[in-house]
């Protein structure tokens, strides 16, 4: 196993290189089958491959979401934003956060935009066509996503200057004050006012300027004759993090891999050095993983540090409110041995923070006083970066081994507090909904279509309106509450009275439901939702209530048709023992068309009027069809009764026969000729076919 696979047929005396056409390099693991000498299974930096013909052809396992992302950037594309991420040995990739097709997000919705290992990307606000991406050791490029042009823009030393030392994952920063201004860093900070066409060094060497070959390794100076190899590795004494205050232009921060934080308050004219070893509780050897300037206060800055290369896995997270002159720890209740990688701050609620760590993602509602680990399906693995898409209020998390995770519309966390959680229930503000027709790509059903289990599909967010609500406690029946009490106090069980047991039998299950109304106050949809304690999410699919009659066999028939664009409100209710109680505050939101049709056609109002008319017609039809079905059953029972009744049957049977004839004529009018239907012979349209198409 090597960059390529080496094969020996003579016990290791000689080696040849295995054919690896259309396969990723950097091989790590190989497995064989004892019953098939032509079978190979190989694990690489690019994923898992198998061959059935001894490496003549390779099959890639495309359904394993195992990408290792270093850092990510989000653009503001419409209607769906794109995510760009630098990956371990799998290039810089980019793709949509969601799609408008019913299948979801497929591998084909993503693309490779720059080769080699991928590292920190960046995007230009207001101009999603401009993307910055980099290979290892600061090989920076500007990408024109409209033309596909790639321009290498790495800053270079002037004549007579020493070479630049770029970190393996060199930092790039788009200025929050001017979209065309970017910062980049080697051992010094560079600024460009024209997207990298020209560069100006705005600092000298901000590192400790050491000779890495003279530093102790395993506790001592190593010999020149040892196996040195630094070409393909990360440089040392480099800048790893950059930040500029969005409140104060020119207030810059730079962090290094050798334990320094540098601060400039005049755009790089002067730099003030902060020795992190002088900060209480911080080791002098710590690596600066991330620096973030506060979005609201010019003097506040956050720093994530990491000392694991020295065997120290302590979470180091610090904050300064005076531009780096004094510091406090924000570790709070973060678990031991939990490295911290990146921090982001909400752009509306200054105390709402998110933290990417080695073992998941945490949030703080109070500026770092306490941290809460996020669940919701997040794996407990390393998350190396976080980004917030401000238009959508989405939190995007980049894992190092399981791909990208998105927390859609996290705005409920802005209102989360001890006071809010003490309330019986809270219905949070609802994000506006996109109105469109989910289109077919691989078919008209969600999932992989007919592509087999090897086809990868990540789910889109549910179509419609995402609704978040909080319940202080579960809503349970008296019997469930009694059993819960008995489980908590097994030695203090008391037998309930007969009246209490009777109440248990007669009590209905408490339920929680939501009601959606249109701008005219008309009820559009009523939905039962989970009644579990804690934060809950549900979805209104922008459809009216199914219009069919409720029957024992078929429920409510077809689904409701779309609600038109407009203003809607949603309210939360509890139903217990026949009493309905409103919970929380109603929330309003907009349903907004995403696209304009190719043909003008009818107006939305005319179409919606037709949909409602069709639903009423369908409802009337299903009621009549159910009545006909019930009448058929009644006639059968009447016939059985006539066969055993001790009365003169002639007159009654004649009446029964007339009823049967009339009913069958009604069925033919509704459903068509039953004989033709039996062999599926074509018939003229009927009420049944018109309503069920």
mmCIF file of C-alpha atoms in Angstrom, residues 195-399:
data_model
loop_
_atom_site.group_PDB
_atom_site.id
_atom_site.type_symbol
_atom_site.label_atom_id
_atom_site.label_comp_id
_atom_site.label_asym_id
_atom_site.label_seq_id
_atom_site.Cartn_x
_atom_site.Cartn_y
_atom_site.Cartn_z
ATOM 1 C CA UNK A 195 -9.570 40.020 -5.559
ATOM 2 C CA UNK A 196 -5.973 38.844 -5.666
ATOM 3 C CA UNK A 197 -4.741 40.470 -8.875
ATOM 4 C CA UNK A 198 -2.285 42.518 -6.774
ATOM 5 C CA UNK A 199 -1.022 41.950 -3.244
ATOM 6 C CA UNK A 200 0.517 44.103 -0.546
ATOM 7 C CA UNK A 201 2.232 42.668 2.519
ATOM 8 C CA UNK A 202 0.795 44.521 5.528
ATOM 9 C CA UNK A 203 2.989 42.891 8.134
ATOM 10 C CA UNK A 204 6.409 41.450 8.645
ATOM 11 C CA UNK A 205 6.972 37.917 9.907
ATOM 12 C CA UNK A 206 4.416 37.518 12.709
ATOM 13 C CA UNK A 207 5.625 34.090 13.820
ATOM 14 C CA UNK A 208 8.456 33.149 16.185
ATOM 15 C CA UNK A 209 10.777 32.823 13.165
ATOM 16 C CA UNK A 210 12.362 29.578 14.366
ATOM 17 C CA UNK A 211 14.425 27.028 12.463
ATOM 18 C CA UNK A 212 12.184 23.997 12.693
ATOM 19 C CA UNK A 213 15.101 21.626 12.093
ATOM 20 C CA UNK A 214 16.705 22.817 15.315
ATOM 21 C CA UNK A 215 13.604 22.279 17.454
ATOM 22 C CA UNK A 216 13.563 19.205 19.714
ATOM 23 C CA UNK A 217 11.748 16.122 18.451
ATOM 24 C CA UNK A 218 10.945 13.442 21.045
ATOM 25 C CA UNK A 219 12.726 15.586 23.580
ATOM 26 C CA UNK A 220 16.054 16.151 21.851
ATOM 27 C CA UNK A 221 17.793 17.623 18.846
ATOM 28 C CA UNK A 222 17.736 15.185 15.935
ATOM 29 C CA UNK A 223 20.666 14.449 13.626
ATOM 30 C CA UNK A 224 20.885 15.835 10.108
ATOM 31 C CA UNK A 225 21.264 12.228 8.961
ATOM 32 C CA UNK A 226 17.799 11.248 10.198
ATOM 33 C CA UNK A 227 14.916 10.770 7.763
ATOM 34 C CA UNK A 228 13.826 14.393 7.299
ATOM 35 C CA UNK A 229 10.897 15.020 4.939
ATOM 36 C CA UNK A 230 9.255 18.428 5.111
ATOM 37 C CA UNK A 231 8.369 19.025 1.459
ATOM 38 C CA UNK A 232 4.908 17.480 1.539
ATOM 39 C CA UNK A 233 4.174 18.384 5.145
ATOM 40 C CA UNK A 234 2.828 21.525 6.749
ATOM 41 C CA UNK A 235 5.267 24.367 7.211
ATOM 42 C CA UNK A 236 5.934 25.687 10.705
ATOM 43 C CA UNK A 237 6.027 29.197 12.147
ATOM 44 C CA UNK A 238 3.065 30.210 9.971
ATOM 45 C CA UNK A 239 -0.171 32.140 10.363
ATOM 46 C CA UNK A 240 -3.174 29.868 10.747
ATOM 47 C CA UNK A 241 -6.080 32.246 11.413
ATOM 48 C CA UNK A 242 -7.240 35.697 10.321
ATOM 49 C CA UNK A 243 -10.096 37.951 11.394
ATOM 50 C CA UNK A 244 -11.222 41.527 10.828
ATOM 51 C CA UNK A 245 -13.766 43.228 13.038
ATOM 52 C CA UNK A 246 -16.984 43.823 11.069
ATOM 53 C CA UNK A 247 -17.629 46.770 13.404
ATOM 54 C CA UNK A 248 -14.259 48.531 13.061
ATOM 55 C CA UNK A 249 -12.538 48.476 9.686
ATOM 56 C CA UNK A 250 -8.823 47.719 9.909
ATOM 57 C CA UNK A 251 -8.955 45.993 13.314
ATOM 58 C CA UNK A 252 -7.167 42.792 12.360
ATOM 59 C CA UNK A 253 -6.203 39.611 14.203
ATOM 60 C CA UNK A 254 -3.718 36.950 13.143
ATOM 61 C CA UNK A 255 -3.026 33.674 14.992
ATOM 62 C CA UNK A 256 -0.052 31.392 14.443
ATOM 63 C CA UNK A 257 0.838 27.740 14.808
ATOM 64 C CA UNK A 258 3.569 28.577 17.308
ATOM 65 C CA UNK A 259 1.583 30.267 20.050
ATOM 66 C CA UNK A 260 1.116 33.916 19.077
ATOM 67 C CA UNK A 261 -1.849 36.220 18.534
ATOM 68 C CA UNK A 262 -1.057 39.419 16.655
ATOM 69 C CA UNK A 263 -3.378 42.461 16.696
ATOM 70 C CA UNK A 264 -3.401 45.504 14.407
ATOM 71 C CA UNK A 265 -5.776 48.399 14.966
ATOM 72 C CA UNK A 266 -4.749 50.365 11.883
ATOM 73 C CA UNK A 267 -5.083 47.971 8.962
ATOM 74 C CA UNK A 268 -1.673 46.371 9.413
ATOM 75 C CA UNK A 269 0.353 49.514 10.011
ATOM 76 C CA UNK A 270 1.395 48.286 13.450
ATOM 77 C CA UNK A 271 1.040 44.922 15.173
ATOM 78 C CA UNK A 272 0.796 44.141 18.880
ATOM 79 C CA UNK A 273 1.982 40.679 19.948
ATOM 80 C CA UNK A 274 0.093 38.535 22.471
ATOM 81 C CA UNK A 275 2.024 35.597 23.924
ATOM 82 C CA UNK A 276 -0.653 32.997 24.562
ATOM 83 C CA UNK A 277 1.525 31.435 27.249
ATOM 84 C CA UNK A 278 0.956 34.607 29.255
ATOM 85 C CA UNK A 279 -2.800 33.941 29.308
ATOM 86 C CA UNK A 280 -3.895 32.089 32.438
ATOM 87 C CA UNK A 281 -4.422 28.399 31.777
ATOM 88 C CA UNK A 282 -3.166 28.440 28.165
ATOM 89 C CA UNK A 283 0.014 26.547 27.221
ATOM 90 C CA UNK A 284 2.623 28.505 25.279
ATOM 91 C CA UNK A 285 2.767 25.773 22.610
ATOM 92 C CA UNK A 286 -0.900 25.919 21.614
ATOM 93 C CA UNK A 287 -1.886 26.113 17.949
ATOM 94 C CA UNK A 288 -4.395 28.867 17.035
ATOM 95 C CA UNK A 289 -7.225 26.990 15.328
ATOM 96 C CA UNK A 290 -9.583 29.915 14.901
ATOM 97 C CA UNK A 291 -10.000 33.627 15.597
ATOM 98 C CA UNK A 292 -13.416 35.269 15.283
ATOM 99 C CA UNK A 293 -14.066 38.972 15.762
ATOM 100 C CA UNK A 294 -17.361 39.710 17.495
ATOM 101 C CA UNK A 295 -20.140 40.801 15.125
ATOM 102 C CA UNK A 296 -21.455 43.474 17.509
ATOM 103 C CA UNK A 297 -18.597 44.832 19.620
ATOM 104 C CA UNK A 298 -15.367 46.045 18.038
ATOM 105 C CA UNK A 299 -13.208 45.154 21.029
ATOM 106 C CA UNK A 300 -14.445 41.579 21.495
ATOM 107 C CA UNK A 301 -12.731 38.583 19.937
ATOM 108 C CA UNK A 302 -12.907 34.791 20.397
ATOM 109 C CA UNK A 303 -10.046 32.305 19.958
ATOM 110 C CA UNK A 304 -10.044 28.496 19.699
ATOM 111 C CA UNK A 305 -6.714 26.864 20.598
ATOM 112 C CA UNK A 306 -5.377 23.330 20.330
ATOM 113 C CA UNK A 307 -2.407 21.686 22.040
ATOM 114 C CA UNK A 308 -2.950 18.056 21.019
ATOM 115 C CA UNK A 309 0.449 17.804 19.300
ATOM 116 C CA UNK A 310 1.905 17.915 22.803
ATOM 117 C CA UNK A 311 -0.424 15.221 24.114
ATOM 118 C CA UNK A 312 -2.804 17.783 25.610
ATOM 119 C CA UNK A 313 -6.440 17.370 24.562
ATOM 120 C CA UNK A 314 -7.890 20.074 26.806
ATOM 121 C CA UNK A 315 -10.537 22.329 25.199
ATOM 122 C CA UNK A 316 -9.048 25.816 25.079
ATOM 123 C CA UNK A 317 -11.530 28.580 24.250
ATOM 124 C CA UNK A 318 -10.880 32.185 25.270
ATOM 125 C CA UNK A 319 -12.463 35.608 24.841
ATOM 126 C CA UNK A 320 -11.173 39.167 25.044
ATOM 127 C CA UNK A 321 -13.302 42.300 25.352
ATOM 128 C CA UNK A 322 -10.403 44.747 24.948
ATOM 129 C CA UNK A 323 -8.881 43.683 21.626
ATOM 130 C CA UNK A 324 -6.609 41.041 23.111
ATOM 131 C CA UNK A 325 -5.164 42.847 26.110
ATOM 132 C CA UNK A 326 -6.920 40.673 28.710
ATOM 133 C CA UNK A 327 -8.604 37.290 28.355
ATOM 134 C CA UNK A 328 -11.176 35.057 30.025
ATOM 135 C CA UNK A 329 -11.889 31.370 29.489
ATOM 136 C CA UNK A 330 -15.154 30.211 27.880
ATOM 137 C CA UNK A 331 -14.501 26.534 28.468
ATOM 138 C CA UNK A 332 -17.263 26.373 31.107
ATOM 139 C CA UNK A 333 -18.748 22.842 31.076
ATOM 140 C CA UNK A 334 -17.079 21.547 27.898
ATOM 141 C CA UNK A 335 -15.952 17.956 28.562
ATOM 142 C CA UNK A 336 -12.308 17.067 29.088
ATOM 143 C CA UNK A 337 -10.307 15.876 26.084
ATOM 144 C CA UNK A 338 -12.655 17.684 23.662
ATOM 145 C CA UNK A 339 -10.560 19.705 21.219
ATOM 146 C CA UNK A 340 -12.214 22.868 19.905
ATOM 147 C CA UNK A 341 -11.811 23.757 16.222
ATOM 148 C CA UNK A 342 -14.077 26.633 15.142
ATOM 149 C CA UNK A 343 -16.564 29.094 16.569
ATOM 150 C CA UNK A 344 -19.342 31.099 14.900
ATOM 151 C CA UNK A 345 -21.649 33.739 16.332
ATOM 152 C CA UNK A 346 -25.252 34.335 15.386
ATOM 153 C CA UNK A 347 -25.718 37.559 13.426
ATOM 154 C CA UNK A 348 -28.816 38.655 15.384
ATOM 155 C CA UNK A 349 -28.442 37.266 18.917
ATOM 156 C CA UNK A 350 -24.922 38.109 20.096
ATOM 157 C CA UNK A 351 -24.928 35.554 22.928
ATOM 158 C CA UNK A 352 -25.869 32.648 20.656
ATOM 159 C CA UNK A 353 -22.649 30.813 19.816
ATOM 160 C CA UNK A 354 -21.879 27.553 18.020
ATOM 161 C CA UNK A 355 -18.710 25.551 18.546
ATOM 162 C CA UNK A 356 -17.204 22.796 16.374
ATOM 163 C CA UNK A 357 -15.300 20.256 18.476
ATOM 164 C CA UNK A 358 -13.587 16.902 18.107
ATOM 165 C CA UNK A 359 -16.715 15.144 19.365
ATOM 166 C CA UNK A 360 -19.663 17.022 17.922
ATOM 167 C CA UNK A 361 -21.169 20.507 17.818
ATOM 168 C CA UNK A 362 -22.092 22.585 20.860
ATOM 169 C CA UNK A 363 -24.178 25.702 21.298
ATOM 170 C CA UNK A 364 -24.279 28.350 24.000
ATOM 171 C CA UNK A 365 -27.312 30.559 24.577
ATOM 172 C CA UNK A 366 -25.538 32.864 26.996
ATOM 173 C CA UNK A 367 -22.261 33.844 25.379
ATOM 174 C CA UNK A 368 -20.272 30.830 26.589
ATOM 175 C CA UNK A 369 -21.403 30.626 30.221
ATOM 176 C CA UNK A 370 -22.790 27.141 29.515
ATOM 177 C CA UNK A 371 -22.554 24.800 26.519
ATOM 178 C CA UNK A 372 -25.144 22.327 25.222
ATOM 179 C CA UNK A 373 -24.327 19.519 22.812
ATOM 180 C CA UNK A 374 -26.513 19.477 19.702
ATOM 181 C CA UNK A 375 -28.245 16.222 18.809
ATOM 182 C CA UNK A 376 -30.645 15.830 15.925
ATOM 183 C CA UNK A 377 -28.664 13.074 14.238
ATOM 184 C CA UNK A 378 -25.207 14.651 14.461
ATOM 185 C CA UNK A 379 -22.546 11.950 14.832
ATOM 186 C CA UNK A 380 -20.095 12.189 17.705
ATOM 187 C CA UNK A 381 -17.035 12.784 15.551
ATOM 188 C CA UNK A 382 -14.711 15.627 14.637
ATOM 189 C CA UNK A 383 -16.319 18.767 13.220
ATOM 190 C CA UNK A 384 -13.622 21.044 11.828
ATOM 191 C CA UNK A 385 -15.667 24.031 10.675
ATOM 192 C CA UNK A 386 -19.010 25.808 10.983
ATOM 193 C CA UNK A 387 -20.655 28.462 8.820
ATOM 194 C CA UNK A 388 -23.963 30.332 8.975
ATOM 195 C CA UNK A 389 -26.016 31.157 5.893
ATOM 196 C CA UNK A 390 -27.584 34.387 7.086
ATOM 197 C CA UNK A 391 -30.393 34.626 4.538
ATOM 198 C CA UNK A 392 -31.722 31.195 5.481
ATOM 199 C CA UNK A 393 -30.495 31.135 9.106
ATOM 200 C CA UNK A 394 -28.967 27.715 8.484
ATOM 201 C CA UNK A 395 -26.043 26.328 10.462
ATOM 202 C CA UNK A 396 -23.745 24.267 8.214
ATOM 203 C CA UNK A 397 -21.306 21.900 9.933
ATOM 204 C CA UNK A 398 -18.311 20.297 8.227
ATOM 205 C CA UNK A 399 -17.325 16.944 9.682
#
